mmCIF file of C-alpha atoms in Angstrom:
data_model
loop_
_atom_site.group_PDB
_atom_site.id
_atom_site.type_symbol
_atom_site.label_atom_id
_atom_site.label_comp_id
_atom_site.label_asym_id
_atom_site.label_seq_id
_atom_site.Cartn_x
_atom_site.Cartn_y
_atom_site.Cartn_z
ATOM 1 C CA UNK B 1114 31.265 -21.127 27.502
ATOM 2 C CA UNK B 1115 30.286 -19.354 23.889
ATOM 3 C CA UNK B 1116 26.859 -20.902 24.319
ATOM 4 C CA UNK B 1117 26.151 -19.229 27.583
ATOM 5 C CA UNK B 1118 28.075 -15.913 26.929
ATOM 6 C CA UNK B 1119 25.704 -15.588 23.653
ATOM 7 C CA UNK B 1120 22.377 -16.719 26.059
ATOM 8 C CA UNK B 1121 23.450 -14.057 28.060
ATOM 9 C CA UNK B 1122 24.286 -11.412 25.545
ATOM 10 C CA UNK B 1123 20.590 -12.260 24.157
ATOM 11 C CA UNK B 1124 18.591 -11.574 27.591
ATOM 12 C CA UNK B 1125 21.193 -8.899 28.116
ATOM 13 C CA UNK B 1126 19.906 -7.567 24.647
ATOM 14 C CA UNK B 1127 16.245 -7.854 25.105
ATOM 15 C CA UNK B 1128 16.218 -5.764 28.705
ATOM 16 C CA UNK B 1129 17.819 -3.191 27.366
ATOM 17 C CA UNK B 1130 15.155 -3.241 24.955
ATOM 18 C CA UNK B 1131 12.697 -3.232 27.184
ATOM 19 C CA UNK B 1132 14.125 -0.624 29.507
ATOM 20 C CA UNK B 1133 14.627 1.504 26.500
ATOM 21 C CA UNK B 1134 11.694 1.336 24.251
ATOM 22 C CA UNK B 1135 11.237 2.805 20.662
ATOM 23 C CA UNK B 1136 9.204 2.628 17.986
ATOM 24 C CA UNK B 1137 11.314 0.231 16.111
ATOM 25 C CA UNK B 1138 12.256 -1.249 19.249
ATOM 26 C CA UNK B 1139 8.695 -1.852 19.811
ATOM 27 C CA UNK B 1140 7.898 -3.281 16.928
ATOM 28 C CA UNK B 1141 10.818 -5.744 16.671
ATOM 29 C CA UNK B 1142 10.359 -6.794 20.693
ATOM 30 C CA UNK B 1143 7.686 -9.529 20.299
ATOM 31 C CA UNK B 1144 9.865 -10.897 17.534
ATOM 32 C CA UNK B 1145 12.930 -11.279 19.767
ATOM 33 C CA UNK B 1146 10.837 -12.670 22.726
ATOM 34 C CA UNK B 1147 9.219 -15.441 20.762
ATOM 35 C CA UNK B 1148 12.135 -16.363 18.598
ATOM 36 C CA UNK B 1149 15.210 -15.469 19.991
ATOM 37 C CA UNK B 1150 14.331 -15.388 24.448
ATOM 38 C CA UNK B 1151 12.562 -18.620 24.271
ATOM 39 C CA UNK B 1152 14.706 -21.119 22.606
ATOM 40 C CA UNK B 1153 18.010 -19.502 24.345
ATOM 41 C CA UNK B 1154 18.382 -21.483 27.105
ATOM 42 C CA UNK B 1155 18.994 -24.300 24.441
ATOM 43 C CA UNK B 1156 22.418 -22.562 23.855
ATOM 44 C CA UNK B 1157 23.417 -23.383 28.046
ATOM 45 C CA UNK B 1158 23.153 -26.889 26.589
ATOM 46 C CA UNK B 1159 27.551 -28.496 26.499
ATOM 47 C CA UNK B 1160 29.104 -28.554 23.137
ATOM 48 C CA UNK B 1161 27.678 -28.204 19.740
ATOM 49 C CA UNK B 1162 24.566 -29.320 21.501
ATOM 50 C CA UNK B 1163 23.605 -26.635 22.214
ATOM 51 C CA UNK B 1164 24.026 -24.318 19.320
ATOM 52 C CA UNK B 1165 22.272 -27.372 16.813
ATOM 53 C CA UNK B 1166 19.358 -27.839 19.402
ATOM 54 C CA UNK B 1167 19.052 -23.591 19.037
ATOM 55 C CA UNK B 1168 18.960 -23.733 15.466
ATOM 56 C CA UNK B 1169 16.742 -25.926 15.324
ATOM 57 C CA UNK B 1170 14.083 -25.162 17.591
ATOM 58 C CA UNK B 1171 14.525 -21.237 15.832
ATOM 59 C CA UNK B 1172 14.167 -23.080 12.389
ATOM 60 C CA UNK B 1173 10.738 -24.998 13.528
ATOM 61 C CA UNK B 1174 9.598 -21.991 15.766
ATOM 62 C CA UNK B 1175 9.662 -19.812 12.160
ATOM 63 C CA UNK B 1176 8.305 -22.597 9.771
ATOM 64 C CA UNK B 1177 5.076 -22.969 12.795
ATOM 65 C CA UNK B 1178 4.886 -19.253 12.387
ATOM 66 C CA UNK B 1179 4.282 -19.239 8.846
ATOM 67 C CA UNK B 1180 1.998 -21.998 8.667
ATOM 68 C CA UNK B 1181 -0.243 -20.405 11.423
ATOM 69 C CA UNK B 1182 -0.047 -17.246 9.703
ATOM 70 C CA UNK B 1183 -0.641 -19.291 6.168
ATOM 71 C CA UNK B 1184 -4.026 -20.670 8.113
ATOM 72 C CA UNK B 1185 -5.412 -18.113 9.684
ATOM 73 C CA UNK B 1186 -5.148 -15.873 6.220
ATOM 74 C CA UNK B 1187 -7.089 -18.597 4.438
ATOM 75 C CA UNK B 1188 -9.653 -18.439 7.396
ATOM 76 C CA UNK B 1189 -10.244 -14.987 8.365
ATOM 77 C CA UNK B 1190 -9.680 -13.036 4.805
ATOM 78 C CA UNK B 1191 -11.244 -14.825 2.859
ATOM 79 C CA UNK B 1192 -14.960 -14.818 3.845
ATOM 80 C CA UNK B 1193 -14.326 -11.002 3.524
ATOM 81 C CA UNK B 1194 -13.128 -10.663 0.080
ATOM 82 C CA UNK B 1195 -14.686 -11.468 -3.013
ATOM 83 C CA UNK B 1196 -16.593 -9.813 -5.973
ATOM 84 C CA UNK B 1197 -19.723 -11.000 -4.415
ATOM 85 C CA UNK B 1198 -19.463 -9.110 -0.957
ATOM 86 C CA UNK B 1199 -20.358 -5.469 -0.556
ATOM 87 C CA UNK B 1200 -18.289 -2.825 0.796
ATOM 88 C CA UNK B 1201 -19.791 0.490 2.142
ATOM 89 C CA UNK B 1202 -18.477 3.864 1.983
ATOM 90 C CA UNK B 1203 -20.969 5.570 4.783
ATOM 91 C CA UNK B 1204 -21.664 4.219 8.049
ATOM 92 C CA UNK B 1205 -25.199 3.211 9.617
ATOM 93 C CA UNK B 1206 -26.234 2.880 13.561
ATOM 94 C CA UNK B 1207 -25.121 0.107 15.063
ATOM 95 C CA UNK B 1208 -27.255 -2.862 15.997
ATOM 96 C CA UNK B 1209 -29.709 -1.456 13.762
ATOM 97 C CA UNK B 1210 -31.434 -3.490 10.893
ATOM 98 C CA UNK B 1211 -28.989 -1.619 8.448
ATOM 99 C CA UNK B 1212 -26.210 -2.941 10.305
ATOM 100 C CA UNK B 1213 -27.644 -6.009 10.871
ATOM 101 C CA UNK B 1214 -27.707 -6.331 7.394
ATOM 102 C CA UNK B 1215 -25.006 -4.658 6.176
ATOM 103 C CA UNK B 1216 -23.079 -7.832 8.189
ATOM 104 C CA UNK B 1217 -25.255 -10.224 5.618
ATOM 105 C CA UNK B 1218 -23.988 -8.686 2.860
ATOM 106 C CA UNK B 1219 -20.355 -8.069 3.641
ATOM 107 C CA UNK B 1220 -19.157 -11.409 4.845
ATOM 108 C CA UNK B 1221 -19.360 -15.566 3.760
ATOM 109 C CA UNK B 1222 -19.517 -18.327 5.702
ATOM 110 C CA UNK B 1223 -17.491 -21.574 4.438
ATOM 111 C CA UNK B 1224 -19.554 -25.300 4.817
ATOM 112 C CA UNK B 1225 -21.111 -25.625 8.261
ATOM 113 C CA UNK B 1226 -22.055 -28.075 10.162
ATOM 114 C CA UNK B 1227 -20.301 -30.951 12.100
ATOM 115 C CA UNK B 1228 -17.681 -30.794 15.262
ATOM 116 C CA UNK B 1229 -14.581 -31.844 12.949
ATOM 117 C CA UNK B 1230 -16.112 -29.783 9.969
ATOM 118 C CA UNK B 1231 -16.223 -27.209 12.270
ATOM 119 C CA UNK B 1232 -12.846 -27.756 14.451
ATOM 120 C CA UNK B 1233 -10.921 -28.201 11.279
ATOM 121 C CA UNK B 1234 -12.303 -24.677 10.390
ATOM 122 C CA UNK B 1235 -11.723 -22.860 13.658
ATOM 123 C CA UNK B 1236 -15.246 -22.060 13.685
ATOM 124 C CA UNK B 1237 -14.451 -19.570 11.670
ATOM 125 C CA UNK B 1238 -17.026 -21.292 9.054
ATOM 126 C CA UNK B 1239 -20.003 -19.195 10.506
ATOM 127 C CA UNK B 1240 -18.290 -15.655 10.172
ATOM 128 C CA UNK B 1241 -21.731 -14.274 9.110
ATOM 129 C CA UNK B 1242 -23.427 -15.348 12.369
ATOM 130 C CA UNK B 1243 -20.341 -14.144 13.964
ATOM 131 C CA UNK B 1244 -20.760 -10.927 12.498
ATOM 132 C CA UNK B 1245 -24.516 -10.833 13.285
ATOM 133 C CA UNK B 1246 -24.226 -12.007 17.162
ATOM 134 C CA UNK B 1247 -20.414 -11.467 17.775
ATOM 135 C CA UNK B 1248 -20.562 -12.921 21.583
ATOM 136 C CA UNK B 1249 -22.226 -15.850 21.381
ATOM 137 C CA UNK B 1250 -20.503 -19.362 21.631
ATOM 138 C CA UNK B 1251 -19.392 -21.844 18.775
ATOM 139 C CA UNK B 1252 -22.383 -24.091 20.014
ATOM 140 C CA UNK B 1253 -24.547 -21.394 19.219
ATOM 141 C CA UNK B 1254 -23.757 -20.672 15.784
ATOM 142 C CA UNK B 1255 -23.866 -23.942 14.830
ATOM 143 C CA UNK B 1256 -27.676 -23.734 16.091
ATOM 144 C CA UNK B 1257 -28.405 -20.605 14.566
ATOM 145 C CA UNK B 1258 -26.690 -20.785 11.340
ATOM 146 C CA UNK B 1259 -29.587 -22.631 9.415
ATOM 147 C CA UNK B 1260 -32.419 -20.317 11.190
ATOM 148 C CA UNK B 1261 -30.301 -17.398 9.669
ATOM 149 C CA UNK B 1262 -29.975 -18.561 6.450
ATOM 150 C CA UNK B 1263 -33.426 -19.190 6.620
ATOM 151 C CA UNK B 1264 -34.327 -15.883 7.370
ATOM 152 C CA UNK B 1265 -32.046 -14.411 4.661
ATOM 153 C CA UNK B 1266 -33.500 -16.423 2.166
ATOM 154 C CA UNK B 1267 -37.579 -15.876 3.072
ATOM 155 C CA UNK B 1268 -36.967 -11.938 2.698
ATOM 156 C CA UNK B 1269 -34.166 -11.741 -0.103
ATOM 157 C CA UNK B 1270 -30.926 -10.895 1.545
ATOM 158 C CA UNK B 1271 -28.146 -12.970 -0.558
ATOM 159 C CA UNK B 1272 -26.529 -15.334 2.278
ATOM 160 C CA UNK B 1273 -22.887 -16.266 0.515
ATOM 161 C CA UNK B 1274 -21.507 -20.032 1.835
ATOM 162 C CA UNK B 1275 -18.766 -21.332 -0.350
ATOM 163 C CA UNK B 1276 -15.648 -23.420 0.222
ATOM 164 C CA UNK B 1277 -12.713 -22.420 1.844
ATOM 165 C CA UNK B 1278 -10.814 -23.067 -1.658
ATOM 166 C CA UNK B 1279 -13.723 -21.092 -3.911
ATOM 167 C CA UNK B 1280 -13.143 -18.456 -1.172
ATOM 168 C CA UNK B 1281 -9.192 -18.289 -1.607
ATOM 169 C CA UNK B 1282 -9.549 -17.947 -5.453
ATOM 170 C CA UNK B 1283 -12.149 -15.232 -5.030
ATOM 171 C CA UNK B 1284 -9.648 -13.056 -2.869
ATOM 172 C CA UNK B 1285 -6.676 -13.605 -5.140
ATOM 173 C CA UNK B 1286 -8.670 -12.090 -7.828
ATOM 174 C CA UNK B 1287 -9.163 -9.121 -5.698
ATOM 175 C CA UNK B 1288 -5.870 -9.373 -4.604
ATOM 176 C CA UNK B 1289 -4.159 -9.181 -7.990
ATOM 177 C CA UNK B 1290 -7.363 -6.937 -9.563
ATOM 178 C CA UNK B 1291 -9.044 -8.515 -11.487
ATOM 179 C CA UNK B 1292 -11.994 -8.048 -9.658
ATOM 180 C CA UNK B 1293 -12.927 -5.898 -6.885
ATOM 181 C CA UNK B 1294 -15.493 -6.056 -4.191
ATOM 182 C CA UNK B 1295 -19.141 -4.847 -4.462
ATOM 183 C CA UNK B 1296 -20.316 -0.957 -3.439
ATOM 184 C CA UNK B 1297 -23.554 -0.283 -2.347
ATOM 185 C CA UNK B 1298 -25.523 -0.254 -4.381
ATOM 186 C CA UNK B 1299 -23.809 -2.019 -6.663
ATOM 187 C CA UNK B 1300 -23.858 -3.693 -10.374
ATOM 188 C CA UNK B 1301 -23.610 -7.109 -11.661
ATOM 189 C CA UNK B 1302 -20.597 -8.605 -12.613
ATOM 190 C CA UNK B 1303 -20.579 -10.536 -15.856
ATOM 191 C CA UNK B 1304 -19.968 -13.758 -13.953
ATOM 192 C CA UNK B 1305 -22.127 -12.525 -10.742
ATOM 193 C CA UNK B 1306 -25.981 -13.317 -10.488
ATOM 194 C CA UNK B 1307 -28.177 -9.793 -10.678
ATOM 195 C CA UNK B 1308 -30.180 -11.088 -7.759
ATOM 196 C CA UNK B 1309 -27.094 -10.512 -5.109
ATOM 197 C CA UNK B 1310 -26.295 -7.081 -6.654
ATOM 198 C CA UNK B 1311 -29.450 -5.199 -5.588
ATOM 199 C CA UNK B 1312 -31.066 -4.384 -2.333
ATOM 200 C CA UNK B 1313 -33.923 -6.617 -1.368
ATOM 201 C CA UNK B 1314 -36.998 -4.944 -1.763
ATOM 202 C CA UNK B 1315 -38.088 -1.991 1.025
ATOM 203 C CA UNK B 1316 -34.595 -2.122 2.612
ATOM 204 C CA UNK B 1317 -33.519 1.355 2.946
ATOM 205 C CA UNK B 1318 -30.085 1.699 3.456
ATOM 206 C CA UNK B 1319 -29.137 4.628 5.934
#
């Protein structure tokens, strides 16, 4: 009987919630719903039952949360960040070479190539094609992501592909600043090639 008057003090909770939205409320709702609303009708289970199997799916509900949120930092930030990607303080017109370019210079791609290579890295490993062609499909970049690099090297434009792992130590050096990301135009770092710090010759940035 405590099991199910708690399950229903929960849901009871949550609509009023819902029916009464504010900003906090807001914020905190998707919380509730995922880790409180969906492993409550454990608690209708008899007994202790039902208050273990609760804790328990709450305790592997928030250690799946962090470890999703653990992956997708180390896939999405860090072939952003890094002392050897620019940032820009004006804008440009989109889909034009400048922008095209600008997406070049301001993001890395991981190692490519391979379905489990790939799978293993959500695809996530060809964030530069991504950036230049943003709707095309996974098959796609895998095709394209050699005729880019190509490209990028036959006319100058520093293409940045690194590990996953040299990526992650590159961002916690921004993150704790020691170094900070490029601006364009920018200078060589110490430990930075001068090639990757200048324009390629007759770009004009707009």
């Amino acid at each position: 009987h405590t099991n199910t008057a708690l399950a229903l003090a929960l849901v009871l909770a949550i609509a009023i919630a819902l029916t009464h939205p504010s900003p906090p409320g807001a914020c905190l709702l998707p919380m509730a719903l995922r880790f409180v609303l969906l492993p409550a009708p454990l608690l209708l289970l008899p007994g202790t039952l039902g208050s273990t199997c609760f804790r328990n799916a709450l305790l592997h509900l928030l250690i799946a949360d962090v470890l999703s949120n653990l992956h997708a930092f180390l896939t999405i930030v860090t072939n952003h960040a890094g002392s050897d990607l620019y940032r820009f303080s004006t804008g440009c017109s989109p889909h034009s070479p400048t922008f095209m370019l600008r997406q070049v210079l301001s993001s890395a791609n991981y190692r490519t190539g391979g379905d489990v290579n790939d799978f293993l890295h959500g695809f996530l490993n060809y964030q530069v094609e991504h950036h230049i062609w943003p709707t095309l499909s996974m098959l796609s970049y895998q095709k394209a992501q050699p005729e880019l690099q190509a490209i990028c090297e036959a006319h100058g434009v520093p293409y940045v592909q690194e590990s996953v792992w040299r990526r992650l130590v590159r961002t916690i050096r921004i993150m704790i600043g020691d170094t900070s990301m490029r601006e364009w135009p920018g200078h060589p770092g110490e430990d930075e090639p001068p090639e990757v710090a200048a324009p390629p010759p007759g770009v004009v940035i707009f």
